[in-house]
Amino acid sequence: MARRAAGLLFDCERLTLARRLRGLRKNQLAQSVGTTPKAIGQYEAGVHRPSDGTLSRLAIALGVPVEFFRPGRSPVSMDGAHFRSLRSTTQIERDQALAYGRIATDVVAALEDLVDFPPVDLPEYSVPLDEIAGSGPIEAARVTRKALFSEPGPVPHMVRLLEGRGVIVLVLPEAAERVDAFSVGVHPRPMVFFNPAKGDYWRNRFDGAHELGHLVMHADAEPGGKIVEDQAHRFAAEFLMPEEDIVRELPGKPDWERLSALKITWGVSMAALLYRARTLGIMKEGAYRDAMGAMGSRGWRRREPGEARALEQPTMLTRAVELVGDAGTDRDRLAERARVTRADLDLLVPRR
């Protein structure tokens, strides 16, 4: 590896990307290669180029070939990623999740040269970022639903709906499991990332609709704001449980048998149904609080009763990798074209 580093052009941003991908702080990386955090900072800032020997040690410590540090694709900004809560995760965890998103864009770019993905076809409906109780998110959800899924009633498959409109959907590797679902309206394709640890079919579908709300409404919004997140929640509620279709089905009291049946029909959690009943004025505030208290005391806020369902899984990238493999570009060659490691490719796009 050291021999291959000789004379290699060095892109400082690729070093930052690799370090974030492994979830390391500068001091941790410095310790593993026998240098100082200041030196790592200077390499990443482009002030100094690491020697060939140091470059080889960096590559080994980060689990990438030295060629990973070569200049290449233009960096894609992930600055506008919509994280659910900035307080519940560390900067290192968010950086790692965004690094996976960054290399995912390289994989997609490599695949775009070989296969035709569905064109990106999402409506845009900007909602004022200071709108707290207005109808903007509801109208946005109705416009989006009409454009994407014109039938009344439940949405059969949220992930398939997103992929059919050209959205890249990925499940984050387990290393990033503390990061909640998030989305990036990055060009040329928007992306939605799911948390691998939730394992909850009902909540994952709501997450998908929530992130769709960001993509439709919040092209210019500052990520992570409480109002913006609440708007995406209201969008998701109307998108998955349209008032016109569900208003006559929701109970005014915590009728668990009824809620369990609606959960199956609409593909949303009982907690989401209770929240919907309250926001539509069908369930009074006191009844709602009693219901949520009952769910908490029974342990249902962590795991609701009823048969579990397998998560909706993304298939578009997996199918694309299979197609290019059949045409002669196997996973090793694809990883090389995308300039990611084979291990990272397999993490992002597992085999079926």
mmCIF file with all atom_site columns, C-alpha atoms in Angstrom, residues 3-137:
data_model
loop_
_atom_site.group_PDB
_atom_site.id
_atom_site.type_symbol
_atom_site.label_atom_id
_atom_site.label_alt_id
_atom_site.label_comp_id
_atom_site.label_asym_id
_atom_site.label_entity_id
_atom_site.label_seq_id
_atom_site.pdbx_PDB_ins_code
_atom_site.Cartn_x
_atom_site.Cartn_y
_atom_site.Cartn_z
_atom_site.occupancy
_atom_site.B_iso_or_equiv
_atom_site.pdbx_formal_charge
_atom_site.auth_seq_id
_atom_site.auth_comp_id
_atom_site.auth_asym_id
_atom_site.auth_atom_id
_atom_site.pdbx_PDB_model_num
ATOM 1   C CA . ARG A 1 3   ? 4.427   1.696  -2.599  1.00 0.00 ? 3   ARG A CA 1
ATOM 2   C CA . ARG A 1 4   ? 1.166   2.667  -4.312  1.00 0.00 ? 4   ARG A CA 1
ATOM 3   C CA . ALA A 1 5   ? 1.099   5.954  -2.395  1.00 0.00 ? 5   ALA A CA 1
ATOM 4   C CA . ALA A 1 6   ? 4.225   7.240  -4.113  1.00 0.00 ? 6   ALA A CA 1
ATOM 5   C CA . GLY A 1 7   ? 3.392   10.319 -6.176  1.00 0.00 ? 7   GLY A CA 1
ATOM 6   C CA . LEU A 1 8   ? -0.335  9.993  -5.514  1.00 0.00 ? 8   LEU A CA 1
ATOM 7   C CA . LEU A 1 9   ? -2.272  13.244 -5.835  1.00 0.00 ? 9   LEU A CA 1
ATOM 8   C CA . PHE A 1 10  ? -4.030  13.980 -2.573  1.00 0.00 ? 10  PHE A CA 1
ATOM 9   C CA . ASP A 1 11  ? -7.516  15.411 -2.011  1.00 0.00 ? 11  ASP A CA 1
ATOM 10  C CA . CYS A 1 12  ? -7.777  16.666 1.557   1.00 0.00 ? 12  CYS A CA 1
ATOM 11  C CA . GLU A 1 13  ? -11.587 16.418 1.543   1.00 0.00 ? 13  GLU A CA 1
ATOM 12  C CA . ARG A 1 14  ? -11.357 12.684 0.837   1.00 0.00 ? 14  ARG A CA 1
ATOM 13  C CA . LEU A 1 15  ? -9.392  12.263 4.076   1.00 0.00 ? 15  LEU A CA 1
ATOM 14  C CA . THR A 1 16  ? -12.116 14.081 6.004   1.00 0.00 ? 16  THR A CA 1
ATOM 15  C CA . LEU A 1 17  ? -14.725 11.909 4.302   1.00 0.00 ? 17  LEU A CA 1
ATOM 16  C CA . ALA A 1 18  ? -12.905 8.680  5.219   1.00 0.00 ? 18  ALA A CA 1
ATOM 17  C CA . ARG A 1 19  ? -12.405 9.755  8.842   1.00 0.00 ? 19  ARG A CA 1
ATOM 18  C CA . ARG A 1 20  ? -16.065 10.670 9.239   1.00 0.00 ? 20  ARG A CA 1
ATOM 19  C CA . LEU A 1 21  ? -17.103 7.440  7.551   1.00 0.00 ? 21  LEU A CA 1
ATOM 20  C CA . ARG A 1 22  ? -15.362 5.516  10.331  1.00 0.00 ? 22  ARG A CA 1
ATOM 21  C CA . GLY A 1 23  ? -16.801 7.747  13.041  1.00 0.00 ? 23  GLY A CA 1
ATOM 22  C CA . LEU A 1 24  ? -13.374 8.888  14.280  1.00 0.00 ? 24  LEU A CA 1
ATOM 23  C CA . ARG A 1 25  ? -12.261 12.099 15.887  1.00 0.00 ? 25  ARG A CA 1
ATOM 24  C CA . LYS A 1 26  ? -9.014  13.662 14.713  1.00 0.00 ? 26  LYS A CA 1
ATOM 25  C CA . ASN A 1 27  ? -7.230  12.694 17.918  1.00 0.00 ? 27  ASN A CA 1
ATOM 26  C CA . GLN A 1 28  ? -8.307  9.066  17.535  1.00 0.00 ? 28  GLN A CA 1
ATOM 27  C CA . LEU A 1 29  ? -7.021  8.917  13.974  1.00 0.00 ? 29  LEU A CA 1
ATOM 28  C CA . ALA A 1 30  ? -3.819  10.705 14.942  1.00 0.00 ? 30  ALA A CA 1
ATOM 29  C CA . GLN A 1 31  ? -3.149  8.186  17.693  1.00 0.00 ? 31  GLN A CA 1
ATOM 30  C CA . SER A 1 32  ? -3.663  5.230  15.376  1.00 0.00 ? 32  SER A CA 1
ATOM 31  C CA . VAL A 1 33  ? -1.149  6.527  12.797  1.00 0.00 ? 33  VAL A CA 1
ATOM 32  C CA . GLY A 1 34  ? 1.390   7.994  15.203  1.00 0.00 ? 34  GLY A CA 1
ATOM 33  C CA . THR A 1 35  ? 0.921   11.685 14.548  1.00 0.00 ? 35  THR A CA 1
ATOM 34  C CA . THR A 1 36  ? -0.854  14.626 16.171  1.00 0.00 ? 36  THR A CA 1
ATOM 35  C CA . PRO A 1 37  ? -4.435  15.915 15.883  1.00 0.00 ? 37  PRO A CA 1
ATOM 36  C CA . LYS A 1 38  ? -2.967  19.191 14.613  1.00 0.00 ? 38  LYS A CA 1
ATOM 37  C CA . ALA A 1 39  ? -1.237  17.357 11.763  1.00 0.00 ? 39  ALA A CA 1
ATOM 38  C CA . ILE A 1 40  ? -4.490  15.596 10.848  1.00 0.00 ? 40  ILE A CA 1
ATOM 39  C CA . GLY A 1 41  ? -6.214  18.968 10.836  1.00 0.00 ? 41  GLY A CA 1
ATOM 40  C CA . GLN A 1 42  ? -3.554  20.378 8.535   1.00 0.00 ? 42  GLN A CA 1
ATOM 41  C CA . TYR A 1 43  ? -3.888  17.427 6.143   1.00 0.00 ? 43  TYR A CA 1
ATOM 42  C CA . GLU A 1 44  ? -7.664  17.868 6.064   1.00 0.00 ? 44  GLU A CA 1
ATOM 43  C CA . ALA A 1 45  ? -7.365  21.619 5.527   1.00 0.00 ? 45  ALA A CA 1
ATOM 44  C CA . GLY A 1 46  ? -4.930  21.115 2.666   1.00 0.00 ? 46  GLY A CA 1
ATOM 45  C CA . VAL A 1 47  ? -2.164  23.014 4.475   1.00 0.00 ? 47  VAL A CA 1
ATOM 46  C CA . HIS A 1 48  ? 0.193   20.044 4.222   1.00 0.00 ? 48  HIS A CA 1
ATOM 47  C CA . ARG A 1 49  ? 0.178   16.837 2.229   1.00 0.00 ? 49  ARG A CA 1
ATOM 48  C CA . PRO A 1 50  ? 0.918   13.714 4.296   1.00 0.00 ? 50  PRO A CA 1
ATOM 49  C CA . SER A 1 51  ? 4.090   11.838 3.391   1.00 0.00 ? 51  SER A CA 1
ATOM 50  C CA . ASP A 1 52  ? 3.676   8.615  1.441   1.00 0.00 ? 52  ASP A CA 1
ATOM 51  C CA . GLY A 1 53  ? 4.323   6.612  4.608   1.00 0.00 ? 53  GLY A CA 1
ATOM 52  C CA . THR A 1 54  ? 1.738   8.557  6.594   1.00 0.00 ? 54  THR A CA 1
ATOM 53  C CA . LEU A 1 55  ? -0.741  8.296  3.726   1.00 0.00 ? 55  LEU A CA 1
ATOM 54  C CA . SER A 1 56  ? -0.365  4.527  3.759   1.00 0.00 ? 56  SER A CA 1
ATOM 55  C CA . ARG A 1 57  ? -0.892  4.391  7.524   1.00 0.00 ? 57  ARG A CA 1
ATOM 56  C CA . LEU A 1 58  ? -3.960  6.616  7.188   1.00 0.00 ? 58  LEU A CA 1
ATOM 57  C CA . ALA A 1 59  ? -5.365  4.288  4.551   1.00 0.00 ? 59  ALA A CA 1
ATOM 58  C CA . ILE A 1 60  ? -4.832  1.240  6.775   1.00 0.00 ? 60  ILE A CA 1
ATOM 59  C CA . ALA A 1 61  ? -6.332  2.952  9.824   1.00 0.00 ? 61  ALA A CA 1
ATOM 60  C CA . LEU A 1 62  ? -9.382  4.041  7.849   1.00 0.00 ? 62  LEU A CA 1
ATOM 61  C CA . GLY A 1 63  ? -9.874  0.789  5.954   1.00 0.00 ? 63  GLY A CA 1
ATOM 62  C CA . VAL A 1 64  ? -9.611  2.319  2.496   1.00 0.00 ? 64  VAL A CA 1
ATOM 63  C CA . PRO A 1 65  ? -7.083  1.943  -0.326  1.00 0.00 ? 65  PRO A CA 1
ATOM 64  C CA . VAL A 1 66  ? -4.681  4.853  -0.745  1.00 0.00 ? 66  VAL A CA 1
ATOM 65  C CA . GLU A 1 67  ? -6.365  5.562  -4.083  1.00 0.00 ? 67  GLU A CA 1
ATOM 66  C CA . PHE A 1 68  ? -9.387  6.667  -2.068  1.00 0.00 ? 68  PHE A CA 1
ATOM 67  C CA . PHE A 1 69  ? -7.543  9.935  -1.395  1.00 0.00 ? 69  PHE A CA 1
ATOM 68  C CA . ARG A 1 70  ? -7.070  10.793 -5.054  1.00 0.00 ? 70  ARG A CA 1
ATOM 69  C CA . PRO A 1 71  ? -8.925  13.875 -6.346  1.00 0.00 ? 71  PRO A CA 1
ATOM 70  C CA . GLY A 1 72  ? -11.950 12.936 -8.348  1.00 0.00 ? 72  GLY A CA 1
ATOM 71  C CA . ARG A 1 73  ? -15.625 13.648 -8.177  1.00 0.00 ? 73  ARG A CA 1
ATOM 72  C CA . SER A 1 74  ? -16.783 17.067 -7.107  1.00 0.00 ? 74  SER A CA 1
ATOM 73  C CA . PRO A 1 75  ? -17.932 16.989 -3.502  1.00 0.00 ? 75  PRO A CA 1
ATOM 74  C CA . VAL A 1 76  ? -21.694 16.889 -3.074  1.00 0.00 ? 76  VAL A CA 1
ATOM 75  C CA . SER A 1 77  ? -22.949 19.135 -0.298  1.00 0.00 ? 77  SER A CA 1
ATOM 76  C CA . MET A 1 78  ? -24.926 17.372 2.397   1.00 0.00 ? 78  MET A CA 1
ATOM 77  C CA . ASP A 1 79  ? -25.327 20.533 4.457   1.00 0.00 ? 79  ASP A CA 1
ATOM 78  C CA . GLY A 1 80  ? -29.079 20.646 3.984   1.00 0.00 ? 80  GLY A CA 1
ATOM 79  C CA . ALA A 1 81  ? -29.775 17.216 5.462   1.00 0.00 ? 81  ALA A CA 1
ATOM 80  C CA . HIS A 1 82  ? -32.933 17.164 7.556   1.00 0.00 ? 82  HIS A CA 1
ATOM 81  C CA . PHE A 1 83  ? -32.159 15.365 10.808  1.00 0.00 ? 83  PHE A CA 1
ATOM 82  C CA . ARG A 1 84  ? -35.107 14.622 13.059  1.00 0.00 ? 84  ARG A CA 1
ATOM 83  C CA . SER A 1 85  ? -33.465 15.881 16.245  1.00 0.00 ? 85  SER A CA 1
ATOM 84  C CA . LEU A 1 86  ? -30.069 17.506 16.440  1.00 0.00 ? 86  LEU A CA 1
ATOM 85  C CA . ARG A 1 87  ? -29.982 17.136 20.217  1.00 0.00 ? 87  ARG A CA 1
ATOM 86  C CA . SER A 1 88  ? -30.348 13.368 20.375  1.00 0.00 ? 88  SER A CA 1
ATOM 87  C CA . THR A 1 89  ? -27.221 12.605 18.341  1.00 0.00 ? 89  THR A CA 1
ATOM 88  C CA . THR A 1 90  ? -23.623 13.746 18.490  1.00 0.00 ? 90  THR A CA 1
ATOM 89  C CA . GLN A 1 91  ? -21.855 15.660 15.738  1.00 0.00 ? 91  GLN A CA 1
ATOM 90  C CA . ILE A 1 92  ? -19.638 12.597 15.152  1.00 0.00 ? 92  ILE A CA 1
ATOM 91  C CA . GLU A 1 93  ? -22.732 10.442 14.600  1.00 0.00 ? 93  GLU A CA 1
ATOM 92  C CA . ARG A 1 94  ? -24.291 12.929 12.208  1.00 0.00 ? 94  ARG A CA 1
ATOM 93  C CA . ASP A 1 95  ? -21.003 13.331 10.333  1.00 0.00 ? 95  ASP A CA 1
ATOM 94  C CA . GLN A 1 96  ? -20.743 9.565  9.976   1.00 0.00 ? 96  GLN A CA 1
ATOM 95  C CA . ALA A 1 97  ? -24.295 9.285  8.655   1.00 0.00 ? 97  ALA A CA 1
ATOM 96  C CA . LEU A 1 98  ? -23.643 12.107 6.172   1.00 0.00 ? 98  LEU A CA 1
ATOM 97  C CA . ALA A 1 99  ? -20.393 10.440 5.091   1.00 0.00 ? 99  ALA A CA 1
ATOM 98  C CA . TYR A 1 100 ? -22.369 7.324  4.214   1.00 0.00 ? 100 TYR A CA 1
ATOM 99  C CA . GLY A 1 101 ? -24.752 9.570  2.326   1.00 0.00 ? 101 GLY A CA 1
ATOM 100 C CA . ARG A 1 102 ? -21.816 11.150 0.522   1.00 0.00 ? 102 ARG A CA 1
ATOM 101 C CA . ILE A 1 103 ? -20.399 7.846  -0.715  1.00 0.00 ? 103 ILE A CA 1
ATOM 102 C CA . ALA A 1 104 ? -23.922 6.740  -1.598  1.00 0.00 ? 104 ALA A CA 1
ATOM 103 C CA . THR A 1 105 ? -24.039 9.634  -4.077  1.00 0.00 ? 105 THR A CA 1
ATOM 104 C CA . ASP A 1 106 ? -20.825 8.257  -5.634  1.00 0.00 ? 106 ASP A CA 1
ATOM 105 C CA . VAL A 1 107 ? -22.388 4.796  -5.962  1.00 0.00 ? 107 VAL A CA 1
ATOM 106 C CA . VAL A 1 108 ? -25.508 6.296  -7.526  1.00 0.00 ? 108 VAL A CA 1
ATOM 107 C CA . ALA A 1 109 ? -23.406 8.417  -9.904  1.00 0.00 ? 109 ALA A CA 1
ATOM 108 C CA . ALA A 1 110 ? -21.505 5.308  -11.023 1.00 0.00 ? 110 ALA A CA 1
ATOM 109 C CA . LEU A 1 111 ? -24.765 3.441  -11.557 1.00 0.00 ? 111 LEU A CA 1
ATOM 110 C CA . GLU A 1 112 ? -26.347 6.352  -13.454 1.00 0.00 ? 112 GLU A CA 1
ATOM 111 C CA . ASP A 1 113 ? -23.755 5.809  -16.173 1.00 0.00 ? 113 ASP A CA 1
ATOM 112 C CA . LEU A 1 114 ? -24.924 2.225  -16.612 1.00 0.00 ? 114 LEU A CA 1
ATOM 113 C CA . VAL A 1 115 ? -28.669 2.063  -15.903 1.00 0.00 ? 115 VAL A CA 1
ATOM 114 C CA . ASP A 1 116 ? -31.708 4.296  -16.231 1.00 0.00 ? 116 ASP A CA 1
ATOM 115 C CA . PHE A 1 117 ? -33.311 5.166  -12.920 1.00 0.00 ? 117 PHE A CA 1
ATOM 116 C CA . PRO A 1 118 ? -36.841 6.578  -12.817 1.00 0.00 ? 118 PRO A CA 1
ATOM 117 C CA . PRO A 1 119 ? -36.810 10.336 -13.385 1.00 0.00 ? 119 PRO A CA 1
ATOM 118 C CA . VAL A 1 120 ? -37.138 12.470 -10.273 1.00 0.00 ? 120 VAL A CA 1
ATOM 119 C CA . ASP A 1 121 ? -40.763 13.496 -10.150 1.00 0.00 ? 121 ASP A CA 1
ATOM 120 C CA . LEU A 1 122 ? -41.789 15.165 -6.909  1.00 0.00 ? 122 LEU A CA 1
ATOM 121 C CA . PRO A 1 123 ? -43.967 18.248 -6.558  1.00 0.00 ? 123 PRO A CA 1
ATOM 122 C CA . GLU A 1 124 ? -42.631 21.355 -4.852  1.00 0.00 ? 124 GLU A CA 1
ATOM 123 C CA . TYR A 1 125 ? -44.833 23.128 -2.350  1.00 0.00 ? 125 TYR A CA 1
ATOM 124 C CA . SER A 1 126 ? -42.931 25.565 -0.177  1.00 0.00 ? 126 SER A CA 1
ATOM 125 C CA . VAL A 1 127 ? -44.408 26.285 3.231   1.00 0.00 ? 127 VAL A CA 1
ATOM 126 C CA . PRO A 1 128 ? -43.366 29.391 5.199   1.00 0.00 ? 128 PRO A CA 1
ATOM 127 C CA . LEU A 1 129 ? -40.778 28.341 7.739   1.00 0.00 ? 129 LEU A CA 1
ATOM 128 C CA . ASP A 1 130 ? -42.486 30.266 10.535  1.00 0.00 ? 130 ASP A CA 1
ATOM 129 C CA . GLU A 1 131 ? -45.939 28.800 9.884   1.00 0.00 ? 131 GLU A CA 1
ATOM 130 C CA . ILE A 1 132 ? -46.905 27.044 13.087  1.00 0.00 ? 132 ILE A CA 1
ATOM 131 C CA . ALA A 1 133 ? -50.595 26.249 12.838  1.00 0.00 ? 133 ALA A CA 1
ATOM 132 C CA . GLY A 1 134 ? -51.497 27.167 9.247   1.00 0.00 ? 134 GLY A CA 1
ATOM 133 C CA . SER A 1 135 ? -52.794 24.816 6.597   1.00 0.00 ? 135 SER A CA 1
ATOM 134 C CA . GLY A 1 136 ? -49.581 24.784 4.521   1.00 0.00 ? 136 GLY A CA 1
ATOM 135 C CA . PRO A 1 137 ? -48.361 21.272 5.415   1.00 0.00 ? 137 PRO A CA 1
#
